[in-house]
Tab-separated table of C-alpha atoms and ligand atoms in Angstrom:
chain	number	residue	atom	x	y	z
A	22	UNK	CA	46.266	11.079	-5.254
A	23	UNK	CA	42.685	10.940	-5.470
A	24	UNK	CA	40.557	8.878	-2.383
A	25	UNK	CA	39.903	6.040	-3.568
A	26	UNK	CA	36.332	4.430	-1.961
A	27	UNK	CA	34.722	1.064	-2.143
A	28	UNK	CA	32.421	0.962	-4.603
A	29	UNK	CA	29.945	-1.820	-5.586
A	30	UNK	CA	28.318	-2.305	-9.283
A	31	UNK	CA	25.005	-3.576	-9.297
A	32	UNK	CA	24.220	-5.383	-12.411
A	33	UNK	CA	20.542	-5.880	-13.206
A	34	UNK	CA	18.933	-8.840	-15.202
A	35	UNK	CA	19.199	-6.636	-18.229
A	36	UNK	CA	22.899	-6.785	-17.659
A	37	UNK	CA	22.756	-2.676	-16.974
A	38	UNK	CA	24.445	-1.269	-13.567
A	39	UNK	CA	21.546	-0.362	-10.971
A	40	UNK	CA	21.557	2.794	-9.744
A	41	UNK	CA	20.924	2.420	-5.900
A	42	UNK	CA	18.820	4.549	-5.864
A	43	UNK	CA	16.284	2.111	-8.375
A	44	UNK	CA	18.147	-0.401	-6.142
A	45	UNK	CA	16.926	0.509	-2.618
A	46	UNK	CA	13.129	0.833	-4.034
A	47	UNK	CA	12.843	-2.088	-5.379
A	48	UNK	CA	14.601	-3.520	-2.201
A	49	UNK	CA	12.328	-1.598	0.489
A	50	UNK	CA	8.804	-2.431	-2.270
A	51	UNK	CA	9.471	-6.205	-2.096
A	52	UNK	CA	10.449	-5.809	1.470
A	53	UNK	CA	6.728	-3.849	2.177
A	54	UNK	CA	5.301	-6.192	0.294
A	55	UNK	CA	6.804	-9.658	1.999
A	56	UNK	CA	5.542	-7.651	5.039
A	57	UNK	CA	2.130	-7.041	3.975
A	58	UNK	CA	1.756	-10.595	2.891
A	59	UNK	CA	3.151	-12.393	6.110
A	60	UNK	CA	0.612	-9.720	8.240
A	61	UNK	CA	-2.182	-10.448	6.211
A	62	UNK	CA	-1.763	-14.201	6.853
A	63	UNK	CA	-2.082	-13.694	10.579
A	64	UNK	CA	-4.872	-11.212	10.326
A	65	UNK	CA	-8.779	-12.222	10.923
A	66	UNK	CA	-10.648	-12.932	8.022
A	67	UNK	CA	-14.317	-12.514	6.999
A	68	UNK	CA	-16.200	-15.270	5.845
A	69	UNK	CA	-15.507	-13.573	1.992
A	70	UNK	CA	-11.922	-14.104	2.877
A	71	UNK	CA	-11.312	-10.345	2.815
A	72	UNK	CA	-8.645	-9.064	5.717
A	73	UNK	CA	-10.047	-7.438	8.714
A	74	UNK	CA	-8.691	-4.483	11.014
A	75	UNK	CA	-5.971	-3.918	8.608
A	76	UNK	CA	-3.640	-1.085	10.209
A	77	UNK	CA	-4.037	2.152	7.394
A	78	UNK	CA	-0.172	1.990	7.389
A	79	UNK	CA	-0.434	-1.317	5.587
A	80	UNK	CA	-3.562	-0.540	3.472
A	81	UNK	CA	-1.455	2.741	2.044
A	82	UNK	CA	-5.012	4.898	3.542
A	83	UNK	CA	-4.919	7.942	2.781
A	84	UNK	CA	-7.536	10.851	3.274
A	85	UNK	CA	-7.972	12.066	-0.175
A	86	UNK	CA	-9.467	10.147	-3.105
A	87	UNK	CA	-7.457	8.766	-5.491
A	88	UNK	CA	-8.808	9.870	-8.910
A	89	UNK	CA	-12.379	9.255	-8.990
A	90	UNK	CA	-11.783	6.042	-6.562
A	91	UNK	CA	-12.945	6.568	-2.585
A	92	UNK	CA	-13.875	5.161	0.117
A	93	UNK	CA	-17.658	6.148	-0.405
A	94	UNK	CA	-17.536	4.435	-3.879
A	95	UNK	CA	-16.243	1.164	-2.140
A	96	UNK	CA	-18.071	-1.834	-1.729
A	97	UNK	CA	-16.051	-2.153	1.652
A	98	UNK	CA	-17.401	0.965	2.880
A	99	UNK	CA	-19.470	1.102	6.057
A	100	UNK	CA	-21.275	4.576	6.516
A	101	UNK	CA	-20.623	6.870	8.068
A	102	UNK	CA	-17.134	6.354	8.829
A	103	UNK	CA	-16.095	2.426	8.932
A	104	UNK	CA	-14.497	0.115	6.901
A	105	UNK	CA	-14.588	-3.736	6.991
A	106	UNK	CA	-11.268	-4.255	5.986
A	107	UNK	CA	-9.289	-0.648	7.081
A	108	UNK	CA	-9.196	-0.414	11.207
A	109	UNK	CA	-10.226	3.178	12.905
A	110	UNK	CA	-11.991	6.256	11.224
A	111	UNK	CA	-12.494	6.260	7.824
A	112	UNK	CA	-13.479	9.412	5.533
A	113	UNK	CA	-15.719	8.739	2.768
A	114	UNK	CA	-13.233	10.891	0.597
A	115	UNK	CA	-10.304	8.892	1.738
A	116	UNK	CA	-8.764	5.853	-0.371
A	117	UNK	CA	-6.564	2.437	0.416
A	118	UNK	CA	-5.337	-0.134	-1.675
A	119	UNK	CA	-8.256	-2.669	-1.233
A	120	UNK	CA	-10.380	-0.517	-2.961
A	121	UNK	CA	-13.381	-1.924	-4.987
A	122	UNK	CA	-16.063	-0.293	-6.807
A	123	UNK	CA	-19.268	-0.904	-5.863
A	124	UNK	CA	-21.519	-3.034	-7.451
B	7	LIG	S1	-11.090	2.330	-0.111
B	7	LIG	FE1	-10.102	1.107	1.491
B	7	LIG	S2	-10.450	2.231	3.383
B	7	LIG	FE2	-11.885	3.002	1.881
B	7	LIG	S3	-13.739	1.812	2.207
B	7	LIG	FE3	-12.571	0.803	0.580
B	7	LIG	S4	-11.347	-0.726	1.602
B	7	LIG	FE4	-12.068	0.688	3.176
């Protein structure tokens, strides 16, 4: 006789099954992304409104551009290795999520 295990069906809005797999990301993204929001409301603000001392973890930094978009293209970018909103080191060939062009 075959064992028998507990399974569960997720069912998504499309009235599909959802893998788990498609499942747990979209679980742990909103979860990062509840996160980011509540730390970003407790985090000091400039007077544009823009986040300060952000941890990299949360600002997704990385130390490679991302495309043609880095830090030394960023309006946020404070030569020759600071950021106003990103905490610690920054390389001007790195990247984070609060990227803007400059002007
Ligand atoms: S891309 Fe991110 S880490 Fe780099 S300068 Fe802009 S805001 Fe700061």
């Amino acid at each position: 006789m075959p064992e028998q295990r507990n399974r569960v069906t997720l069912i998504g809005p499309d009235g599909r099954a959802v893998s788990r797999r498609v499942f747990l990301k979209g679980t742990l993204l909103g979860a990062a992304t509840a996160g980011t929001g509540a730390l970003s409301a407790c985090m000091p603000m400039t007077e544009r409104g823009i986040p300060r001392n952000v941890p990299k973890l949360f600002a997704l930094y990385q130390d490679r551009p991302n495309g043609w978009e880095r830090c030394g293209r960023c309006r946020h970018f404070r030569a020759p290795h600071g950021c106003e909103i990103v905490e610690g080191r920054i390389s001007p060939r790195g990247w984070c999520h609060y990227f803007e062009a400059r002007a």
